[in-house]
Every structure is written in C-alpha cells, then in structure tokens.
Short mmCIF file of C-alpha atoms and ligand atoms in Angstrom, two decimals:
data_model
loop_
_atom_site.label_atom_id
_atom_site.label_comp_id
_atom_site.label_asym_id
_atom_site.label_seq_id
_atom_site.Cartn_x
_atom_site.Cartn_y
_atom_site.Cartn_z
CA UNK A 110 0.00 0.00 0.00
CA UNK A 111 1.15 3.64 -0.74
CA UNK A 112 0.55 6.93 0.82
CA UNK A 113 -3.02 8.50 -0.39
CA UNK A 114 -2.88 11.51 -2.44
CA UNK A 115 -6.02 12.86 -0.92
CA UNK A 116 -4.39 12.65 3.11
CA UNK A 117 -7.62 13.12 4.08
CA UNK A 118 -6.69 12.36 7.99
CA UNK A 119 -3.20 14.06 7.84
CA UNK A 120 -2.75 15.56 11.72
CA UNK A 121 -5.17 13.27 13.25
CA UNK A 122 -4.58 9.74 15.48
CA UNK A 123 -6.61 7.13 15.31
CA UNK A 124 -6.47 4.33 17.84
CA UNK A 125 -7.20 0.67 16.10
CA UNK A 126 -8.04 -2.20 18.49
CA UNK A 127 -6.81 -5.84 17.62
CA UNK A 128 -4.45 -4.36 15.13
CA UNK A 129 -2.26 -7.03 15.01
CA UNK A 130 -3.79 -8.85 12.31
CA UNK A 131 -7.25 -9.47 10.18
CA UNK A 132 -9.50 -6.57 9.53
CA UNK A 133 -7.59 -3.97 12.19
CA UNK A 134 -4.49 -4.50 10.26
CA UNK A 135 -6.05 -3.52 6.81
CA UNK A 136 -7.87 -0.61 8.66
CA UNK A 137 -5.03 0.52 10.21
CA UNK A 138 -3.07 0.76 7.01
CA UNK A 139 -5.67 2.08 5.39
CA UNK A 140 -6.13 5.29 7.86
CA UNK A 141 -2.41 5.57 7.93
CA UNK A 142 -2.09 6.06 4.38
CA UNK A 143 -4.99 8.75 4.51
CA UNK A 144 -2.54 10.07 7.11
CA UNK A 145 -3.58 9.25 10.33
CA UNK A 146 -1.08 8.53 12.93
CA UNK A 147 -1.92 5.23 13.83
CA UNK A 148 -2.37 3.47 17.34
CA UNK A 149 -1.74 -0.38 17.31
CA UNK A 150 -3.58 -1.60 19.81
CA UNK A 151 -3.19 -6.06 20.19
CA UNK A 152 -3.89 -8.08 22.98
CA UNK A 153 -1.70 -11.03 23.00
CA UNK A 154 0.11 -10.92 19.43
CA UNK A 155 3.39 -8.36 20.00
CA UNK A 156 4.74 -9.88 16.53
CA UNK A 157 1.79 -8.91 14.92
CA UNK A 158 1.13 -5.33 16.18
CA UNK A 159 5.42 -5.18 14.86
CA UNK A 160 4.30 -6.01 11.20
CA UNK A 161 1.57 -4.09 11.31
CA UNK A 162 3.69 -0.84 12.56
CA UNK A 163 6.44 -1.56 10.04
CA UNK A 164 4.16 -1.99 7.06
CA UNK A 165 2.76 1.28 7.61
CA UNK A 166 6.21 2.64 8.58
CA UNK A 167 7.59 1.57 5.27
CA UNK A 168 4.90 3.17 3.26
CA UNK A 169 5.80 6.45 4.82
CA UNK A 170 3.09 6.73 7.47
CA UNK A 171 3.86 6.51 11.39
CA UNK A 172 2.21 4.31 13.90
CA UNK A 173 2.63 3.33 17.51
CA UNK A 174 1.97 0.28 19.39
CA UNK A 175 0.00 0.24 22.69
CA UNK A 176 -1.07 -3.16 24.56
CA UNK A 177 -4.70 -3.69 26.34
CA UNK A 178 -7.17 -6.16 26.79
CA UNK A 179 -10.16 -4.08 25.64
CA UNK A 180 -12.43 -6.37 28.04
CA UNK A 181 -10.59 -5.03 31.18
CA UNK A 182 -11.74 -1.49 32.35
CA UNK A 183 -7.92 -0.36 33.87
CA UNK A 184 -6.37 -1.42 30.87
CA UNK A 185 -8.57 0.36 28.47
CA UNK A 186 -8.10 3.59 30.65
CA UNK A 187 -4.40 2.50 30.39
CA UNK A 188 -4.37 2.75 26.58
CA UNK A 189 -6.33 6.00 26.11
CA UNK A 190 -3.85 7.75 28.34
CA UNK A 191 -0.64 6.50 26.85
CA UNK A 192 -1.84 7.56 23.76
CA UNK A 193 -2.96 10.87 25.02
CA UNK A 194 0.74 11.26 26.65
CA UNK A 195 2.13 9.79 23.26
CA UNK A 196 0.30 11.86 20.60
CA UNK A 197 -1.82 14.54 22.60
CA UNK A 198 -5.13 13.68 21.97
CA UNK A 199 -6.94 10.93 19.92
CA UNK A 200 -9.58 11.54 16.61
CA UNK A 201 -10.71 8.28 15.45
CA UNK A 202 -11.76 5.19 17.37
CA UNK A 203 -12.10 1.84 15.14
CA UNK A 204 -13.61 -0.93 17.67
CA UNK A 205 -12.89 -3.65 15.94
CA UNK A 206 -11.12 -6.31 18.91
CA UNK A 207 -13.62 -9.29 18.39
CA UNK A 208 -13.06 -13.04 18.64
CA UNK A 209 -16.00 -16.52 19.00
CA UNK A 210 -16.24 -18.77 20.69
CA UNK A 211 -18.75 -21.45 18.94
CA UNK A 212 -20.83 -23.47 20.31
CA UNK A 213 -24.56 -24.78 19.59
CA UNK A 214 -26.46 -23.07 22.09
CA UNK A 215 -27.72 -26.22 24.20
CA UNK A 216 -24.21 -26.97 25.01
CA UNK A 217 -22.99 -23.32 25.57
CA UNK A 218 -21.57 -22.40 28.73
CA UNK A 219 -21.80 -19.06 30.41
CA UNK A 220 -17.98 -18.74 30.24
CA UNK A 221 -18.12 -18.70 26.37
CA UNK A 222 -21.36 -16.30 26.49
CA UNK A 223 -19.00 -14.16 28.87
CA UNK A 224 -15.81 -14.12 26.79
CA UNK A 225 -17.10 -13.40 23.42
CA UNK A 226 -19.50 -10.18 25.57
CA UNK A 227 -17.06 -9.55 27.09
CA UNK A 228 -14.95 -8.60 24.12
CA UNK A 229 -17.44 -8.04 21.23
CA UNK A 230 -19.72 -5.68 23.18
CA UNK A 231 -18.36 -4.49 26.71
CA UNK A 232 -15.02 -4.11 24.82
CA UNK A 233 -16.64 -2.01 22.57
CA UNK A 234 -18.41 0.37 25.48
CA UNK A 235 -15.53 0.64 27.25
CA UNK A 236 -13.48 1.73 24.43
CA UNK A 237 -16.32 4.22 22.87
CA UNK A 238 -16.60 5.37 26.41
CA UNK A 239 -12.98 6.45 27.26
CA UNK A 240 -12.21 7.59 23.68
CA UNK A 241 -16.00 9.82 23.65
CA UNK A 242 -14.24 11.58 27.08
CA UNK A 243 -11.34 12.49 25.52
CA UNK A 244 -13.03 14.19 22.24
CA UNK A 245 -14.85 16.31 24.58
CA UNK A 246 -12.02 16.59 26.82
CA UNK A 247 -9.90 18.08 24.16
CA UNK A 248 -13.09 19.64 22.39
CA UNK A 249 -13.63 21.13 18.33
CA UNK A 250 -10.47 21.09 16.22
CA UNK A 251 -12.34 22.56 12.77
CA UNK A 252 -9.12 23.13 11.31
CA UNK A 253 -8.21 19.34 11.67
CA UNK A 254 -11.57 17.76 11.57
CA UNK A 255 -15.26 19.27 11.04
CA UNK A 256 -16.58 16.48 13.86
CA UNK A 257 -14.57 16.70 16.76
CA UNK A 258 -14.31 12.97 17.26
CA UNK A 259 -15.28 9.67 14.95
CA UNK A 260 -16.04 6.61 16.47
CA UNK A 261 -16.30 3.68 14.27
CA UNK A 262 -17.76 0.02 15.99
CA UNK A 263 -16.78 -3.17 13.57
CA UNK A 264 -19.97 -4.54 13.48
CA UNK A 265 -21.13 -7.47 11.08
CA UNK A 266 -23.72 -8.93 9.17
CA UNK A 267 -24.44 -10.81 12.29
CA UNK A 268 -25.94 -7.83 13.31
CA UNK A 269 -28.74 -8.53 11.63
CA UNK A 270 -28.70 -12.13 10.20
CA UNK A 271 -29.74 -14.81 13.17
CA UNK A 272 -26.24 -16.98 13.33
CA UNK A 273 -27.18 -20.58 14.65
CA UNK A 274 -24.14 -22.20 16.51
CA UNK A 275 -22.60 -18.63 17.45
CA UNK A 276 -25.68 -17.01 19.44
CA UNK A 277 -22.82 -15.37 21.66
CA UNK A 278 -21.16 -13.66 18.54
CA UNK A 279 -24.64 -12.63 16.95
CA UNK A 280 -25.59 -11.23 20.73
CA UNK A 281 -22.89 -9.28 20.16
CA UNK A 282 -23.47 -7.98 17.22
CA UNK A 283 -26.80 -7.46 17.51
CA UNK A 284 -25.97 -5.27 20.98
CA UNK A 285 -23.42 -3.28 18.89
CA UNK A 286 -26.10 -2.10 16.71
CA UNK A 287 -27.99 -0.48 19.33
CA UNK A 288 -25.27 0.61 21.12
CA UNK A 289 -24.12 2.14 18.50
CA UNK A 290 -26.92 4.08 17.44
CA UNK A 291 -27.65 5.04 21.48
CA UNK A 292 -24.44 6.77 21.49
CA UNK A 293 -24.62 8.26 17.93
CA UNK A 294 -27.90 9.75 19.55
CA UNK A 295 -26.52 10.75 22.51
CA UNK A 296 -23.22 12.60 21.35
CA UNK A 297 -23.86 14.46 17.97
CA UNK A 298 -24.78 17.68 19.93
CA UNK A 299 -20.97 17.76 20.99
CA UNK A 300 -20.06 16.90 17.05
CA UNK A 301 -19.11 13.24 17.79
CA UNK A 302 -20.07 10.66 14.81
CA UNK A 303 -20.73 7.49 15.47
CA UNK A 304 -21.37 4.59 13.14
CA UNK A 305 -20.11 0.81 12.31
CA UNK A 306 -19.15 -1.27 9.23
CA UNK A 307 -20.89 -4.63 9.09
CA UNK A 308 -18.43 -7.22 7.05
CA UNK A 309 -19.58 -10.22 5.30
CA UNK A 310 -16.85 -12.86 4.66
CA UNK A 311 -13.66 -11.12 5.08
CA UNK A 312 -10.48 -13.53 4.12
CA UNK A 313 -9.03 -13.33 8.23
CA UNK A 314 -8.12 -15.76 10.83
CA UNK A 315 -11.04 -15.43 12.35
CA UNK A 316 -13.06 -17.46 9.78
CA UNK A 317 -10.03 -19.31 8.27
CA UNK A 318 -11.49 -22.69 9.02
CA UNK A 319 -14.77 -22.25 6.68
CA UNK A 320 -12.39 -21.23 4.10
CA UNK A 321 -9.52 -24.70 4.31
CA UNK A 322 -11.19 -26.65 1.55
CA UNK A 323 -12.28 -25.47 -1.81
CA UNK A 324 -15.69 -27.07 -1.43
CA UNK A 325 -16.39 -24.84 2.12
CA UNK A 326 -14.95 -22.01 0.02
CA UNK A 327 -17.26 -22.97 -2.61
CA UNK A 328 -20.33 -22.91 -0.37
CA UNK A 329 -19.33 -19.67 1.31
CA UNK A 330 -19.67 -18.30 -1.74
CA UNK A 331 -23.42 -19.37 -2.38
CA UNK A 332 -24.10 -16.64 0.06
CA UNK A 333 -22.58 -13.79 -1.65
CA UNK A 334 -23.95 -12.24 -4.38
CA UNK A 335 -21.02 -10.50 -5.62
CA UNK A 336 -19.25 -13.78 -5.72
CA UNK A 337 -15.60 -12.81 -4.14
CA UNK A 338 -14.63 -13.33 -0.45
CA UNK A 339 -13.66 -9.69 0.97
CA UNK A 340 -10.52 -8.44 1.52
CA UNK A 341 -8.91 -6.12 4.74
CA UNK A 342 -8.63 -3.28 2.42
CA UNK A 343 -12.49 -3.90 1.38
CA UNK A 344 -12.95 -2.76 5.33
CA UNK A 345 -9.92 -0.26 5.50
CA UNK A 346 -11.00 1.68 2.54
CA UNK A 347 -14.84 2.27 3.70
CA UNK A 348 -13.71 2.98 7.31
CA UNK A 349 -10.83 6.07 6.05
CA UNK A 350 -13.64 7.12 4.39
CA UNK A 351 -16.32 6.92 7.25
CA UNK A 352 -13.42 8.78 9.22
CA UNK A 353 -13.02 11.18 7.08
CA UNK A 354 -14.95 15.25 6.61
CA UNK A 355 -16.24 13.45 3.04
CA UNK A 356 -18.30 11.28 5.27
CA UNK A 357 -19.37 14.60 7.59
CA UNK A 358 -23.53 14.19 7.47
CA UNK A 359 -23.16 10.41 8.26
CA UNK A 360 -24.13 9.47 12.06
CA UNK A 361 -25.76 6.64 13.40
CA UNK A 362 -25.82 4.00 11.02
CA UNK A 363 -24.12 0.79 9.59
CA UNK A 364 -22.36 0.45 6.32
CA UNK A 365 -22.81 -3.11 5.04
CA UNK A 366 -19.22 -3.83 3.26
CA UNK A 367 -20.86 -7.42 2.47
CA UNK A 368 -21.08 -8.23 -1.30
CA UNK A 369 -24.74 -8.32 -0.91
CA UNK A 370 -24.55 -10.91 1.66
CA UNK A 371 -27.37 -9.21 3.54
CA UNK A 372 -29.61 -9.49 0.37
CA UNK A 373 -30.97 -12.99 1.54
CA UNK A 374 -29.24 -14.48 -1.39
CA UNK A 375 -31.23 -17.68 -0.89
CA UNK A 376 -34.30 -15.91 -2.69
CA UNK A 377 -32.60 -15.24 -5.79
CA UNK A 378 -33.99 -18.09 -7.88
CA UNK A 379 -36.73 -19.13 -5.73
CA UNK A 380 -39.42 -16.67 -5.94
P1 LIG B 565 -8.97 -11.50 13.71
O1 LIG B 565 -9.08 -12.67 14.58
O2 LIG B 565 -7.86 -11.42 12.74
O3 LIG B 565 -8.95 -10.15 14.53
C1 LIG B 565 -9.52 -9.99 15.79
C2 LIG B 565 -8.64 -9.07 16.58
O4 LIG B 565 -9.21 -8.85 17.86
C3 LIG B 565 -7.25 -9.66 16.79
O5 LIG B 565 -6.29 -8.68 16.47
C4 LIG B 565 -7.23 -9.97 18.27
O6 LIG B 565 -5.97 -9.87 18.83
C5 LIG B 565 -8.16 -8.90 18.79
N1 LIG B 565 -8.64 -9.24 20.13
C6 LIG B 565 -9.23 -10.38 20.55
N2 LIG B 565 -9.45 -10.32 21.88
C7 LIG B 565 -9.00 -9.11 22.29
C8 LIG B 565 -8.95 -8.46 23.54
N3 LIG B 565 -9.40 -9.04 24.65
N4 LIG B 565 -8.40 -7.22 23.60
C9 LIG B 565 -7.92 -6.62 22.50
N5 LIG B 565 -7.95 -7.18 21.28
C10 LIG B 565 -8.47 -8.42 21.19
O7 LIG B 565 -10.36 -11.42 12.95
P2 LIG B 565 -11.01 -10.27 12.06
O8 LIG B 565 -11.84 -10.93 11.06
O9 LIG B 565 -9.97 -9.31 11.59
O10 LIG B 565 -11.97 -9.57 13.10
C11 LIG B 565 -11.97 -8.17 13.36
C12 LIG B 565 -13.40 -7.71 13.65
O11 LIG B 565 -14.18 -7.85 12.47
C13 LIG B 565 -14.12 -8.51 14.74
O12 LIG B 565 -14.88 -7.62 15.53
C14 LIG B 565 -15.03 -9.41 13.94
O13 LIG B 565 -16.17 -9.80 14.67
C15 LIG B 565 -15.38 -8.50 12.78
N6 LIG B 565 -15.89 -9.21 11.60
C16 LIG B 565 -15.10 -10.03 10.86
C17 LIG B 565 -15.61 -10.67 9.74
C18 LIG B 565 -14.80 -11.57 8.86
O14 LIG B 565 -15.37 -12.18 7.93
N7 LIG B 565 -13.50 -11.68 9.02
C19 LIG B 565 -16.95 -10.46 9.40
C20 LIG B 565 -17.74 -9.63 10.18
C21 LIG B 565 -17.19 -9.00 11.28
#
C-alpha cells in the first residue's frame, strides 16, 4: 500500500483495536495512508502489532503500538492515556477487537457467552466510552476535523442475520447495533459521529477454518452475491472514508461492506 494523495486524515490519530492482524491491520493501514497517525492496539500478538507498525512505517506513514485487553476497564483507561501522553489527543476510534467462541447453544456455557461479551460488546463500550471523554475533553479542532471525534464500531452482518451455533457472537453484534446508534444519539450535539461497518466474509483468521477446503470455500460463496470473499482493504478503505470530513452528514448507522450478503441471497432463484 502507498501513501493517499487525498491525506484526508493528515494531523489526526486514530487508535485501532486488535491491530495485530485481520480486519484492524487492513484498517489501520488504510487510515495511515490517509494520514492518520496510527495506534496499534493487540492483545496477545506483540509480533503482529510489529508487522503491522512496520508496514505502515515503510509506506511512509507513522504508527505506535499500545497493549490492552479491551475487556478489562484499567487497561482500556491504560491505553487511552498513553496515547494521550504519546500523541496529545486521539480523533478516530475503530472498535474492531472481536473473537468466537462457537458453540450450539444447548451446550454453551456461560464462560463462552461471557468471553465473546465480554470482548465483542463491553469491549466495545468501554473503548467508545474512554475515547468519547477524551473528544470532549480536548473539544472542536475545525481546522483538523469538522466532527470533533469519529467513532467507528466493527460490526457485522451478524448484526442482523440470526447466526445458529454462534448465538454469543450474533448477541454481540446485535448489541453493537444499538449501542451504537444510542451513542450516535446521545453525542452528535458535541459533534461526535458514530457509526459501524458490518463485514460479510472477510479472508481473516477469524473465519479461516470455513475457508480450508475449496468445497467450504465454494459454499461460502453461495451466500454472496457479488461472488468474491472480501478483503482487509475492502474494510480499510470504507472505514478512512467513514473517518473522514467526506463522510461529515453520516451518524448513526451501519455500512454493510458485504457483497450483498445481507440481500438474503437464498431468494434469488426461488421466488
Ligand atoms: P482477527 O481474529 O484477525 O482479529 C480480531 C482481533 O481482535 C485480533 O487482532 C485480536 O488480537 C483482537 N482481540 C481479541 N481479543 C481481544 C482483547 N481481549 N483485547 C484486544 N484485542 C483483542 O479477525 P477479524 O476478522 O480481523 O476480526 C476483526 C473484527 O471484524 C471482529 O470484531 C469481527 O467480529 C469482525 N468481523 C469479521 C468478519 C470476517 O469475515 N472476518 C466479518 C464480520 C465481522
């Protein structure tokens, strides 16, 4: 990836959680070469969060690299003022930590319900939270930014498509929706945007085992219209722009990035 002619997030930092790999990692690259200074966040992969920095290093952009669980309320505070003494105030929030935990729901146990609300929706609060105090904290910066803060929640499709076998992660979803909007509605009097991207099937760890054989490949893609399996940069591109003044009147909603997936593909030829 190369620097952006348009730099349409030059002077601003934008804090990324679970950077480190997946969807973060394109996002993060993507905002840094809009020309965001970038904040890694990663919870357990340091090697990751490195090649993440470097990449956007090497393109010409600058990141740093910050470590939290963004379940855990001290360490989320801990991030958000590390960055503040780092880089003097933060712009952009991308919530995007997320992870599942599977299970079919009779045989679900509360820890698994816990873990994936834990990180998929508390996570997100926690992080919208601290990151919405520190916009208002700081207050406008027109010259910078025409919102004085963006927060951006990686939603999914989930959000709205019932997910047997992974009611935790579809709770989760679901919750982010709402949450979402509640804050959108809450904060736009002090200029604060808040919205989320809902992914289909993005190529990431996080699905990689429905993708190992070309026949699961093959069925994923009987449920996407478009017929190609996202890529980070898919994400990363909608989210710099999301971030960015071009997306200015734009509060409170979701941006399917999904190839259609949310088009109940299954009615196509069976009207
Ligand atoms: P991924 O597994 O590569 O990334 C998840 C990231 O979350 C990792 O960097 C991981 O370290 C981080 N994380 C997990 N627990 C954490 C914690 N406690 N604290 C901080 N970070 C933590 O998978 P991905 O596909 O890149 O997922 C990123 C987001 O996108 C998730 O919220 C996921 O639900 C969402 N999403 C992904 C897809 C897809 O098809 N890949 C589709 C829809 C939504």
């Amino acid at each position: 990836m190369a620097l952006s002619p348009k730099q349409r997030l030059r002077n601003q930092v934008a804090l990324v959680t679970g950077a480190s790999s997946g969807i973060g990692a394109g996002v993060a690259k993507s905002l840094a070469a809009d020309g965001a200074t970038v904040v890694v966040n990663y919870h357990s992969d340091e090697e990751g969060a490195n090649k993440t920095k470097q990449e956007i290093e090497e393109m010409g952009g600058k990141a740093i690299i910050v470590q939290a669980d963004v379940s855990k309320e001290e360490e989320v505070q801990s991030m958000f003022k590390q960055t503040v003494e780092q880089l003097g105030t933060v712009h952009i929030l991308i919530n995007n930590s997320g992870l599942q935990d599977d299970a079919k729901f009779l045989d679900m146990t509360l820890e698994q319900w816990n873990k994936v609300i834990g990180v998929n929706l508390t996570g997100q609060f926690l992080c919208a939270r601290e990151a919405a105090r520190e916009f208002v904290r700081r207050g406008p910066q027109p010259e910078i930014s025409k919102a004085t803060g963006k927060i951006i929640c990686m939603s999914s499709v989930h959000e709205v498509i019932p997910w047997a076998g992974h009611v935790n992660y579809a709770s989760s979803k679901g919750g982010i929706m709402l949450l979402m909007k509640s804050i959108a509605q809450e904060l736009a009097p002090h200029k604060i945007r808040v919205n989320s991207i809902g992914p289909g099937a993005i190529a990431t760890p996080i699905n990689a085992s429905a993708r190992d054989t070309p026949e699961e490949e093959k069925s994923l893609l009987t449920l996407i219209p478009y017929g190609r399996i996202g890529e980070p940069k898919d994400i990363g591109d909608v989210a710099a722009w999301l971030a960015s003044d071009e997306a200015d009147y734009v509060t409170g909603t979701t941006i399917f990035a999904d190839g259609g997936m949310t088009l109940y593909p299954g009615f196509a030829d069976n009207g």
